[in-house]
PDB file of C-alpha atoms and ligand atoms in Angstrom:
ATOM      1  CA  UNK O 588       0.000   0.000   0.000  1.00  0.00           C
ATOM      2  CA  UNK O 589       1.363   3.309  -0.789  1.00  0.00           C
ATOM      3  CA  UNK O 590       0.568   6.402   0.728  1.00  0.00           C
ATOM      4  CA  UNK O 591       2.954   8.560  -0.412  1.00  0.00           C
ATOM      5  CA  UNK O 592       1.682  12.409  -0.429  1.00  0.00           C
ATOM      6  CA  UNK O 593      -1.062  11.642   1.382  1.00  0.00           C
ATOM      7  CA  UNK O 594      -1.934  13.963   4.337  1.00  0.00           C
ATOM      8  CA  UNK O 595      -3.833  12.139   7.123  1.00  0.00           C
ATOM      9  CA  UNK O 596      -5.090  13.297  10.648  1.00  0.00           C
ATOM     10  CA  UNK O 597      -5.401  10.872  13.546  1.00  0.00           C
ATOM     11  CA  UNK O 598      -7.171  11.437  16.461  1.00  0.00           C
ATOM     12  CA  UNK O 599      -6.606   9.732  19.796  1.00  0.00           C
ATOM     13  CA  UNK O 600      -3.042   9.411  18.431  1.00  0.00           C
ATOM     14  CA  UNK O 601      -1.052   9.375  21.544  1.00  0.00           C
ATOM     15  CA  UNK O 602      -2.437   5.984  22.727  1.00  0.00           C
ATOM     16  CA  UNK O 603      -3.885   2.603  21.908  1.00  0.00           C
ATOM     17  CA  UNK O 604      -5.614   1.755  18.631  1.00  0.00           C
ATOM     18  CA  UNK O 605      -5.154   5.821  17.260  1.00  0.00           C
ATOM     19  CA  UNK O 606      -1.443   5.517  17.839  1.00  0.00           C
ATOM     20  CA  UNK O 607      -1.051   1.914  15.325  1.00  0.00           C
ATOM     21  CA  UNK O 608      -3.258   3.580  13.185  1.00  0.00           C
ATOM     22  CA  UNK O 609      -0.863   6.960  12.722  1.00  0.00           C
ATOM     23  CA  UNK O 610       2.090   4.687  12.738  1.00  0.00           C
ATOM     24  CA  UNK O 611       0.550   2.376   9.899  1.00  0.00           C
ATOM     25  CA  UNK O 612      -0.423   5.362   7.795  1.00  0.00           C
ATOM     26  CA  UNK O 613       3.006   6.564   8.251  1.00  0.00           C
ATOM     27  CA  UNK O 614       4.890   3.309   7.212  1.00  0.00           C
ATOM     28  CA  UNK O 615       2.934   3.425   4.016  1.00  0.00           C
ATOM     29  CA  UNK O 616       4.035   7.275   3.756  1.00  0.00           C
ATOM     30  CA  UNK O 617       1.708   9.366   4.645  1.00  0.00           C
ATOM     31  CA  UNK O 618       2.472  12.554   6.214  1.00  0.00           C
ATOM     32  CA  UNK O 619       0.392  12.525   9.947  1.00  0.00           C
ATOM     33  CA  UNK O 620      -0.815  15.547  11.762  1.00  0.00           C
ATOM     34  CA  UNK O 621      -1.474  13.308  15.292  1.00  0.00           C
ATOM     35  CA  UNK O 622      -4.529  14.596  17.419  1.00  0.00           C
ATOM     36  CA  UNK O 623      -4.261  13.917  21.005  1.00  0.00           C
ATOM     37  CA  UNK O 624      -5.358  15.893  24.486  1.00  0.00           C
ATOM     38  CA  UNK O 625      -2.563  13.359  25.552  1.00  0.00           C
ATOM     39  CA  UNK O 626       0.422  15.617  25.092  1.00  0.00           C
ATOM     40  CA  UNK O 627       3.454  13.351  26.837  1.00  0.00           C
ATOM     41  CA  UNK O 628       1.516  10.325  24.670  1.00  0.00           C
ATOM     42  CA  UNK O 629       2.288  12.309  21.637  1.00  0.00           C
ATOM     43  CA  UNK O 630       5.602  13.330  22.443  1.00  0.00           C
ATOM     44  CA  UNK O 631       6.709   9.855  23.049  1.00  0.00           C
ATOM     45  CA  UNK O 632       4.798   8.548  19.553  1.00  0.00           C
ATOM     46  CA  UNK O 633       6.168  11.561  17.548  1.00  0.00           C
ATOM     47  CA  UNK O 634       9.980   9.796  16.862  1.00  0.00           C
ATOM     48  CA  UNK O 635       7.901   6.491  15.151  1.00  0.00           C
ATOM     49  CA  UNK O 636       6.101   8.844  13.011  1.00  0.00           C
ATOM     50  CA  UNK O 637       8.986  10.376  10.730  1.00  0.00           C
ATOM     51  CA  UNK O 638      10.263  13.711  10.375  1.00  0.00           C
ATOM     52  CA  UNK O 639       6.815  14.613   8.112  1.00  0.00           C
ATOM     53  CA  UNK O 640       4.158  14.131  10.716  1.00  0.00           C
ATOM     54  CA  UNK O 641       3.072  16.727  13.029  1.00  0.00           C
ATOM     55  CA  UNK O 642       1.458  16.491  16.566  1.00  0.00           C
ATOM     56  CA  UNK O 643      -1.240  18.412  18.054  1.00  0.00           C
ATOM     57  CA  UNK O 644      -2.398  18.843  21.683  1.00  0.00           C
ATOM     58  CA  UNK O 645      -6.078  18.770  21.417  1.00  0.00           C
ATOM     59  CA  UNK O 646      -9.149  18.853  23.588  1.00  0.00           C
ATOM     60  CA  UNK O 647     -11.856  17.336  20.674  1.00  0.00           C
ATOM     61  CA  UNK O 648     -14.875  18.539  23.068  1.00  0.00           C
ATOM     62  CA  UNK O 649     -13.035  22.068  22.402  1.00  0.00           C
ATOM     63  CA  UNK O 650     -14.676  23.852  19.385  1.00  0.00           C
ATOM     64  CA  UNK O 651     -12.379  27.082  19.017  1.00  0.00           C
ATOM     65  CA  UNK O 652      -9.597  24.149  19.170  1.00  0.00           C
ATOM     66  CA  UNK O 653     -10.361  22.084  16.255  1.00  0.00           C
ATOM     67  CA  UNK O 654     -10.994  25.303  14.270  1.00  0.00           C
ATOM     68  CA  UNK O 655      -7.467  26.302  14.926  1.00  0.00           C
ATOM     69  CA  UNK O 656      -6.413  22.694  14.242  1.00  0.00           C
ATOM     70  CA  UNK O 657      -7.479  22.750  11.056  1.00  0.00           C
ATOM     71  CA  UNK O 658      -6.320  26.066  10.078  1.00  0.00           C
ATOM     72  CA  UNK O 659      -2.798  24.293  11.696  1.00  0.00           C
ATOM     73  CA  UNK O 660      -2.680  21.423   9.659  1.00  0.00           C
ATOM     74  CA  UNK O 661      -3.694  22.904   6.093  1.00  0.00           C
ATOM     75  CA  UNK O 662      -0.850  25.780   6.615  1.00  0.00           C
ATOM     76  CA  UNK O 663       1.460  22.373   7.385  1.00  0.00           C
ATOM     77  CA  UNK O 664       0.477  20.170   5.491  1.00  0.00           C
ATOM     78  CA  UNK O 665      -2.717  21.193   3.140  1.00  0.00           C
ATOM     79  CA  UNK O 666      -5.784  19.712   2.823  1.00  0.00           C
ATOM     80  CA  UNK O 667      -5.623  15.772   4.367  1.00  0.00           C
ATOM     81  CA  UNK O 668      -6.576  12.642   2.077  1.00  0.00           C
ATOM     82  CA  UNK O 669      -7.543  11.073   5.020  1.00  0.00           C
ATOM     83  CA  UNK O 670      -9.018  11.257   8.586  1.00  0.00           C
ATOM     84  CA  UNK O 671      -9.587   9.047  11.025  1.00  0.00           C
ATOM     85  CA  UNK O 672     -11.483   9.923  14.022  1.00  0.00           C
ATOM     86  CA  UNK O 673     -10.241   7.501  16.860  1.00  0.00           C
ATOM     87  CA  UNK O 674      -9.947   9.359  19.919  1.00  0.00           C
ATOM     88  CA  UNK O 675     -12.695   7.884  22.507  1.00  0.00           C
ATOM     89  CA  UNK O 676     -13.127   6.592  26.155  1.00  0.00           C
ATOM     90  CA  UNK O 677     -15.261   4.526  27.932  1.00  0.00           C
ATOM     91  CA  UNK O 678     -15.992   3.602  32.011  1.00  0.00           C
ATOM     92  CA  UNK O 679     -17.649   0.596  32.834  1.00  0.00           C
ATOM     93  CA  UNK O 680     -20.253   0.346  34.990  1.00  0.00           C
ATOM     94  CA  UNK O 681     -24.095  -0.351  35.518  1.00  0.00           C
ATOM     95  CA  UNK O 682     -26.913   2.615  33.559  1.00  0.00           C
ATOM     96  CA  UNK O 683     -28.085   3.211  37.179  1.00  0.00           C
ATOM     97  CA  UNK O 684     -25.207   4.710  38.177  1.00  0.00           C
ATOM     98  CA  UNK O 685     -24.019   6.557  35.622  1.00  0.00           C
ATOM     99  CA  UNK O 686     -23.543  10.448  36.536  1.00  0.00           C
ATOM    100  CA  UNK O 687     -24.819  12.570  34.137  1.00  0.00           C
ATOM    101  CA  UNK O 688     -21.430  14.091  33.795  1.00  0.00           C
ATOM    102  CA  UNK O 689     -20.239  10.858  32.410  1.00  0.00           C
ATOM    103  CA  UNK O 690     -23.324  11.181  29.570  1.00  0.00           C
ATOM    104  CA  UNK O 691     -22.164  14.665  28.876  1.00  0.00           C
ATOM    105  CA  UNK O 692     -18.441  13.535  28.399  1.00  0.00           C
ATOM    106  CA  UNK O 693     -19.181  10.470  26.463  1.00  0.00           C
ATOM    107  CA  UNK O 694     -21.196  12.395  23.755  1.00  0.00           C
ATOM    108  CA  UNK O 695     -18.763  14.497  23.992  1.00  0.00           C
ATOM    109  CA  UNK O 696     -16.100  13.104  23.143  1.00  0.00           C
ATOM    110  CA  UNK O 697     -16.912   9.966  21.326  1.00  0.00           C
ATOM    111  CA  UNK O 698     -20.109  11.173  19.001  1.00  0.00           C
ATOM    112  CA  UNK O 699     -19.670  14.938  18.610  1.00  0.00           C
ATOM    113  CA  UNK O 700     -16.217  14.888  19.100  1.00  0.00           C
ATOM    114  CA  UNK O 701     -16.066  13.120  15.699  1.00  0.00           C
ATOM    115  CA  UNK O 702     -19.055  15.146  14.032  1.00  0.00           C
ATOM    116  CA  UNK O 703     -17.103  18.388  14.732  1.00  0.00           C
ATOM    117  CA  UNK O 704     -13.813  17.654  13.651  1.00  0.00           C
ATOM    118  CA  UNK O 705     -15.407  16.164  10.818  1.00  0.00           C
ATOM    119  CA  UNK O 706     -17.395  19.072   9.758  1.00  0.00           C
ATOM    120  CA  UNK O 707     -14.523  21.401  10.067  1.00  0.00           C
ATOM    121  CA  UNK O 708     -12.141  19.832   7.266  1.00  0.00           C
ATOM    122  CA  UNK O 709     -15.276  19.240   5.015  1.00  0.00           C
ATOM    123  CA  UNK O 710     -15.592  22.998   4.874  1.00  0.00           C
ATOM    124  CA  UNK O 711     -11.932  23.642   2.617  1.00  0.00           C
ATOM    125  CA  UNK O 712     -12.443  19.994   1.903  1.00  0.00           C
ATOM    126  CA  UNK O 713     -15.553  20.741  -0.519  1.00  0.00           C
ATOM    127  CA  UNK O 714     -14.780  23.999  -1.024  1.00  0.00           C
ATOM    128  CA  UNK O 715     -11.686  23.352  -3.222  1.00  0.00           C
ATOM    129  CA  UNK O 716     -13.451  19.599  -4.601  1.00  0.00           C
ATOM    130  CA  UNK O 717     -10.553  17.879  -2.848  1.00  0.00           C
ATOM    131  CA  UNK O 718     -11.062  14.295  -2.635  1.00  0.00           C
ATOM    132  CA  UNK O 719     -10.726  12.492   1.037  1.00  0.00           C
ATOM    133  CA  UNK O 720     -11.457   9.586   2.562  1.00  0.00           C
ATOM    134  CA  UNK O 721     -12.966   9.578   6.250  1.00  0.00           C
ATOM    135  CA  UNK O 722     -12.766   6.500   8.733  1.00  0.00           C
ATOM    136  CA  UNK O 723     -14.633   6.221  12.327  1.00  0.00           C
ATOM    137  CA  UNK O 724     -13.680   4.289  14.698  1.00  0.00           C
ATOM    138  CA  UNK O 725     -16.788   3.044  16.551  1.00  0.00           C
ATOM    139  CA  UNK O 726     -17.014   0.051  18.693  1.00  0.00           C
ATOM    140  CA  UNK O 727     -18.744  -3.415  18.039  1.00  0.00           C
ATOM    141  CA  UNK O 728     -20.623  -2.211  21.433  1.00  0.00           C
ATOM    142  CA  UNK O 729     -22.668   0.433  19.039  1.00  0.00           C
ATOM    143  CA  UNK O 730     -23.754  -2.715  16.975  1.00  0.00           C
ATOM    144  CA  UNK O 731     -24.826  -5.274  19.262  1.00  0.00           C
ATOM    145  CA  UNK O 732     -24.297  -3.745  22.680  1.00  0.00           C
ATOM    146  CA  UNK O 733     -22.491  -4.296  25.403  1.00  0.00           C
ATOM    147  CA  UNK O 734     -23.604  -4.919  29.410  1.00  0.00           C
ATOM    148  CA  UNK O 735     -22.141  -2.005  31.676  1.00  0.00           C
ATOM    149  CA  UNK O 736     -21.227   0.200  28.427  1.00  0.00           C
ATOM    150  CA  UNK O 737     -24.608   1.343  27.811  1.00  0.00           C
ATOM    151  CA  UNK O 738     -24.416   5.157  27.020  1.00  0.00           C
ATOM    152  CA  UNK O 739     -20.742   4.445  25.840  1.00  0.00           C
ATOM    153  CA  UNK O 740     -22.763   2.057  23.290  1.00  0.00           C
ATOM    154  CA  UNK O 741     -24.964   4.936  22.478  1.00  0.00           C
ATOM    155  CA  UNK O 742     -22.348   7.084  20.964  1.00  0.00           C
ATOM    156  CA  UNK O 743     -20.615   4.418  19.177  1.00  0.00           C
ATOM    157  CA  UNK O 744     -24.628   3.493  17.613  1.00  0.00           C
ATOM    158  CA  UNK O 745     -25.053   7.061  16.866  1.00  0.00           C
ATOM    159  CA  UNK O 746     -20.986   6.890  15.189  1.00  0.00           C
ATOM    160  CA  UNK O 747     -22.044   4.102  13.132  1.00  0.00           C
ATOM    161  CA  UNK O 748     -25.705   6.195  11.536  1.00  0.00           C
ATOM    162  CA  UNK O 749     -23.393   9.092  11.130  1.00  0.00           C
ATOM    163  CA  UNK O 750     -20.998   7.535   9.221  1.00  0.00           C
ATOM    164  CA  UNK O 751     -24.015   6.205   7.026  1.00  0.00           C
ATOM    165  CA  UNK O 752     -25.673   9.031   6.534  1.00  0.00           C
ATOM    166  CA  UNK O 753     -22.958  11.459   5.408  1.00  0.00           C
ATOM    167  CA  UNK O 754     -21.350   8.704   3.121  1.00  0.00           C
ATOM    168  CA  UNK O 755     -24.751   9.467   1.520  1.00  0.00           C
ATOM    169  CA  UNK O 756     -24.598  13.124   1.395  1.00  0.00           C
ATOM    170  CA  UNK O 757     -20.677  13.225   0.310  1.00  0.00           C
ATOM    171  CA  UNK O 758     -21.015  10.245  -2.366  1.00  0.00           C
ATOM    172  CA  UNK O 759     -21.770  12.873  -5.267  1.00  0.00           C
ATOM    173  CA  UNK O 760     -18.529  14.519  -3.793  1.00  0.00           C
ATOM    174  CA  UNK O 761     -16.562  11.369  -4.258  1.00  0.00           C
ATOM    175  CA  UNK O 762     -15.832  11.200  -1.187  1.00  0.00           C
ATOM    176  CA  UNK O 763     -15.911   7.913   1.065  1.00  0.00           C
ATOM    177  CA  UNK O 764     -16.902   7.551   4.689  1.00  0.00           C
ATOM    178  CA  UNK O 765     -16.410   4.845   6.308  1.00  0.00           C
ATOM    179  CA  UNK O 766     -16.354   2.821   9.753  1.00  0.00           C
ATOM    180  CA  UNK O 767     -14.255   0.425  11.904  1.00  0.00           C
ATOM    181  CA  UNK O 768     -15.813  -1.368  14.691  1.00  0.00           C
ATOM    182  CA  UNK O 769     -13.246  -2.601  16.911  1.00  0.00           C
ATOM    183  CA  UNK O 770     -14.085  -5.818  19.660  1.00  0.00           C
ATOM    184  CA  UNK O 771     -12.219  -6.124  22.654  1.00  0.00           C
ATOM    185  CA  UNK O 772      -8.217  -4.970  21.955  1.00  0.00           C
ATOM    186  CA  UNK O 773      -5.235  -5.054  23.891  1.00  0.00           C
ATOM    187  CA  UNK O 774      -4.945  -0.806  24.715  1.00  0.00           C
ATOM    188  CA  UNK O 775      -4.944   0.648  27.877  1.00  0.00           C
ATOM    189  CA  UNK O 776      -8.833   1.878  27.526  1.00  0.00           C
ATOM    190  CA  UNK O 777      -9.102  -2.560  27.798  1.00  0.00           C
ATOM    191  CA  UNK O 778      -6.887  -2.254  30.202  1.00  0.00           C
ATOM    192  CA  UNK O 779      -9.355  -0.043  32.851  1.00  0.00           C
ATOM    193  CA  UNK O 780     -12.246  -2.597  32.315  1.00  0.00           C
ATOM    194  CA  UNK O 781     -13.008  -4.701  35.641  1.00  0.00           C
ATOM    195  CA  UNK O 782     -10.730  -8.044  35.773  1.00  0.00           C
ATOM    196  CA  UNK O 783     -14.451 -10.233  35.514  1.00  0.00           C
ATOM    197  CA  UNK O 784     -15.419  -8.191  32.138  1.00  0.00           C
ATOM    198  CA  UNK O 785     -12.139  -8.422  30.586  1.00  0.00           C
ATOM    199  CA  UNK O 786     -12.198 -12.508  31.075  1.00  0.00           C
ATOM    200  CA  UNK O 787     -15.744 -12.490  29.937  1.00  0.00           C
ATOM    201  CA  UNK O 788     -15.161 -10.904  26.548  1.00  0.00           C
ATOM    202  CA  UNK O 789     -12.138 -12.941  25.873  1.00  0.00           C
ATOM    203  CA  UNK O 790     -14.192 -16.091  25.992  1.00  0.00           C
ATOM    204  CA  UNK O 791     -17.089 -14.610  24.193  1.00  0.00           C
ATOM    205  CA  UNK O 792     -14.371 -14.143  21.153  1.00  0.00           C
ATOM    206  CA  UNK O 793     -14.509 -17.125  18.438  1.00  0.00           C
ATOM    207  CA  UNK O 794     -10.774 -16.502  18.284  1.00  0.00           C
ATOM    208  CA  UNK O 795     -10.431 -16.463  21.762  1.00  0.00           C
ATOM    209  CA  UNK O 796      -7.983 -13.931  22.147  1.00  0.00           C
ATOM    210  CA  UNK O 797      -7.845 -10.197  21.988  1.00  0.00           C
ATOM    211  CA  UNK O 798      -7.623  -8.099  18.962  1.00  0.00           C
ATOM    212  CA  UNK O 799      -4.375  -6.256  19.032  1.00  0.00           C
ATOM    213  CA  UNK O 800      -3.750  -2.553  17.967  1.00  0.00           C
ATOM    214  CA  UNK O 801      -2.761  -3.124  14.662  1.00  0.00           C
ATOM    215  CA  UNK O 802      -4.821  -5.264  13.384  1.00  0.00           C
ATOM    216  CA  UNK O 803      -7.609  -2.400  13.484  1.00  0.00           C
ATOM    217  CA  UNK O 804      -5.049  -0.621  11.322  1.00  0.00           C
ATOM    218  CA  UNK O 805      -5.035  -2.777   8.876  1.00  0.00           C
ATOM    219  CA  UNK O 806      -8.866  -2.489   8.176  1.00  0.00           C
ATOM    220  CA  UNK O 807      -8.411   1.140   8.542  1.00  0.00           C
ATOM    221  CA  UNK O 808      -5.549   1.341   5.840  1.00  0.00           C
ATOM    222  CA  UNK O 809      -7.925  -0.543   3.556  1.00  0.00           C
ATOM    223  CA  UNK O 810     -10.276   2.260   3.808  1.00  0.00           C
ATOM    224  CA  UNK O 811      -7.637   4.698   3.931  1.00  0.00           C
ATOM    225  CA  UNK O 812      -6.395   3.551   0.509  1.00  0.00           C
ATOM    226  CA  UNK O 813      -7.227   3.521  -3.441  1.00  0.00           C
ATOM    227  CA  UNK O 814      -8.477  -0.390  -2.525  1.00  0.00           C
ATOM    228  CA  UNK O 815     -11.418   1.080  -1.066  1.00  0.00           C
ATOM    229  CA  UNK O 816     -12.513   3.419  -3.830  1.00  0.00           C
ATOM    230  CA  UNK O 817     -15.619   2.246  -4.369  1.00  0.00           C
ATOM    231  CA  UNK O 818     -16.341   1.468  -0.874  1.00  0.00           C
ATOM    232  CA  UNK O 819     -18.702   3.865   1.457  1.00  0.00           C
ATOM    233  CA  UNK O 820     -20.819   3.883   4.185  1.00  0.00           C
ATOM    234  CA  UNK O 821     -19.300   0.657   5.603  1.00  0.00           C
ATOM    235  CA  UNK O 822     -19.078  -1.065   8.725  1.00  0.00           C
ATOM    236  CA  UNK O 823     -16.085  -3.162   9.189  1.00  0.00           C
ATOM    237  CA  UNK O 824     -15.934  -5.206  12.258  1.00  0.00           C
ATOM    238  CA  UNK O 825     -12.394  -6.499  13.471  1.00  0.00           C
ATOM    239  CA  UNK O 826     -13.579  -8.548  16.317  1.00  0.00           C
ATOM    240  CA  UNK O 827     -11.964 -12.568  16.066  1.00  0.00           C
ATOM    241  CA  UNK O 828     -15.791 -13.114  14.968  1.00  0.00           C
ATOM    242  CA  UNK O 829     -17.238 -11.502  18.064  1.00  0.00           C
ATOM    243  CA  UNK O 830     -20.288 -10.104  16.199  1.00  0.00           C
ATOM    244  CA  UNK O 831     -21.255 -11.292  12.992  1.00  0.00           C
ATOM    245  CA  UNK O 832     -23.810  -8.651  11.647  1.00  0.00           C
ATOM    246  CA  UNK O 833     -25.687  -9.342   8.735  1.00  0.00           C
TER     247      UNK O 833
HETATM  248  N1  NAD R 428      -9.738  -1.057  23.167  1.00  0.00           N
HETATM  249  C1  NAD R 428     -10.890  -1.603  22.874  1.00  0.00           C
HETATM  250  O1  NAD R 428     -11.186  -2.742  23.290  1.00  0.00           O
HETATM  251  C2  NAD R 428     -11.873  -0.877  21.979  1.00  0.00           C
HETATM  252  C3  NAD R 428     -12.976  -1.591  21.513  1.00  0.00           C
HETATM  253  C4  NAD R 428     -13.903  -0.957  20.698  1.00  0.00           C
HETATM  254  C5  NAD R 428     -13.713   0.366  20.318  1.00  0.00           C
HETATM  255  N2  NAD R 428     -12.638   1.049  20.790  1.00  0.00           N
HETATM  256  C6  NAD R 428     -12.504   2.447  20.359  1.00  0.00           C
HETATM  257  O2  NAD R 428     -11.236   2.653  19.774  1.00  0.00           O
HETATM  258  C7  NAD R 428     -10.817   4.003  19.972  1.00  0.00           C
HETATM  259  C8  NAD R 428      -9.422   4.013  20.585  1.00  0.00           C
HETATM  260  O3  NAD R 428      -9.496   3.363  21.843  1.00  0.00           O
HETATM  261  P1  NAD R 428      -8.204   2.749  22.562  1.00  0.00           P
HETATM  262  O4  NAD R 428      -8.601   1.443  23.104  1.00  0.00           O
HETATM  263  O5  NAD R 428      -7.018   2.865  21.682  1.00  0.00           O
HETATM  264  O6  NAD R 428      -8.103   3.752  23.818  1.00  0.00           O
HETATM  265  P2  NAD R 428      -6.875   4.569  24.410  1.00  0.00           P
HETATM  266  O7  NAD R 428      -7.354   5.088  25.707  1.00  0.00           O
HETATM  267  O8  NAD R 428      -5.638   3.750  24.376  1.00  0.00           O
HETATM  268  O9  NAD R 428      -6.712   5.759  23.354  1.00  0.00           O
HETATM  269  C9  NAD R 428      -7.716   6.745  23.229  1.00  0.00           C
HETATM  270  C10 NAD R 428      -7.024   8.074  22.968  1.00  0.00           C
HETATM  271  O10 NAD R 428      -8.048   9.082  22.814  1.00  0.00           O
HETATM  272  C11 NAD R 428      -7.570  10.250  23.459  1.00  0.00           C
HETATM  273  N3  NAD R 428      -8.657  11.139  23.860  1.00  0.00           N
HETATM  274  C12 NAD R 428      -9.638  10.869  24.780  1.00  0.00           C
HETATM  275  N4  NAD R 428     -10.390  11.964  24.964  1.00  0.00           N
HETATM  276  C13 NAD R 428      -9.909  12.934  24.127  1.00  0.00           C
HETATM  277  C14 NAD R 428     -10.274  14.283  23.874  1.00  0.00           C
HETATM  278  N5  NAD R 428     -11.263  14.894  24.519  1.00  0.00           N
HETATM  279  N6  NAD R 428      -9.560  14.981  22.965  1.00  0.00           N
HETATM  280  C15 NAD R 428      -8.516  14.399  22.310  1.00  0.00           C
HETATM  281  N7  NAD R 428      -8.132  13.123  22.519  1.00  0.00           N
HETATM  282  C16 NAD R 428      -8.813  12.407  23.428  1.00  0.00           C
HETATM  283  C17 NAD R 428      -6.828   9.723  24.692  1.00  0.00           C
HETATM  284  O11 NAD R 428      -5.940  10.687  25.234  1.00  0.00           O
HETATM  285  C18 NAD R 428      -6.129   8.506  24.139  1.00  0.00           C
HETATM  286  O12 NAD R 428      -4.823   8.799  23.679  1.00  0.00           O
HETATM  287  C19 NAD R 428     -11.875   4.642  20.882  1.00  0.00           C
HETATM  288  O13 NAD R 428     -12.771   5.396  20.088  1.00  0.00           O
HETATM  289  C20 NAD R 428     -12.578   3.450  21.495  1.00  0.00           C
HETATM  290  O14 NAD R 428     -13.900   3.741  21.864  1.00  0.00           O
HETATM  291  C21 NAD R 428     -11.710   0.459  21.600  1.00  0.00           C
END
């Protein structure tokens, strides 16, 4: 796969699933602004990256932020080929005692964090007619649901109709939107789930074994790539089998 001259912002690059996608997109040459409120996280995945990519402290619930982000990266870099939105978190624990701070962060974050980033490089984007291809990173949780995840399930639901819905309304653009729904992976967001729920998904896996960072990569470079061309509004699930959604 070569991305050579390809521009391509990654949120939730200082960490986990993010950071293997930014480093994959690299190896095949792209140039990566890397999004993360995570600043040490970024420092320390900056080297990996090449002497093209850029980094970018963050807050994605910020609005003013992302503005200036973008206005960052296309002085850098110009317009990006590619974005992935991959920045997200997630705390386990029953719908009954969720705070409703935790509701306000998840959407936050993981559903409007996404929209507005989005919506910001659409706005040169489809001004100039420049081509791009955008990948989500949702959750098989926002397909099938997941016990103690609820609201976190909700956002990753509502990612997944997003992603649908504007693949329709940027198709005449030529532009593709697409998802990646990742099962249970070995980051450190896995990492914070109880001991009993980590077990538990393991052996609900058909592979029986956790996904691993770069693996979700790889289905993101697909959609990343001239392989995926013809390819929107997609929901890729890289899960060992965990879900198998018809
Ligand atoms: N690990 C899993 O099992 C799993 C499963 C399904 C989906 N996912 C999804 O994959 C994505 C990456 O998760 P991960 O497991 O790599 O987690 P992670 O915690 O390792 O990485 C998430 C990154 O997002 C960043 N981030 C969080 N809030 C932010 C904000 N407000 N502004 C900017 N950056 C912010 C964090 O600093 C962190 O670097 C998330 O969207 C998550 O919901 C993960």
């Amino acid at each position: 796969m070569d991305l050579t001259h390809k521009v391509a912002v990654v949120t939730g690059a200082a960490s986990g699933i993010g950071r293997a996608i930014a480093i994959g997109l690299a190896e095949a040459g792209a140039r990566v602004a890397a999004v993360d409120i995570n600043g040490d996280g970024l420092i320390d995945t900056a080297p990996i990256l090449g002497p093209g990519a850029t980094t970018h402290k963050v807050d994605l619930c910020d609005q003013q932020a992302i503005s200036a982000l973008r206005d960052e990266v296309i002085t850098v870099h110009g317009l990006p080929h590619v974005i992935v939105n991959a920045a997200g978190f997630d705390q386990v624990e029953p719908f009954m005692q969720n705070s409703d701070a935790l509701w306000e962060s998840l959407v936050a974050v993981n559903f409007l964090g996404p929209i507005r980033l989005t919506r910001a490089f659409l706005e040169p984007i489809l001004a100039q007619h420049h081509r791009a291809k955008i990948v989500n990173i949702a959750s098989d949780a926002g397909r099938v649901g997941s016990l103690g995840e609820t609201v976190y399930s909700g956002t990753k639901g509502g990612l997944i109709a997003f992603t649908k819905s504007l693949a329709r309304e940027l198709a005449p653009h030529q532009i593709n939107v697409n998802c990646v729904c990742p099962g249970p992976t070995d980051t450190p967001l896995f990492a914070t789930l109880p001991p009993k729920v980590r077990s538990g998904l393991i052996r609900a896996i058909p592979f029986r074994r956790l996904g691993t960072p770069a693996e979700v990569a790889d289905a993101v470079l697909f959609f990343a790539s001239d392989y995926s061309d013809f390819v929107t509004g997609q929901v890729l699930s890289v899960s060992g089998g965990l879900t198998m959604v018809g």
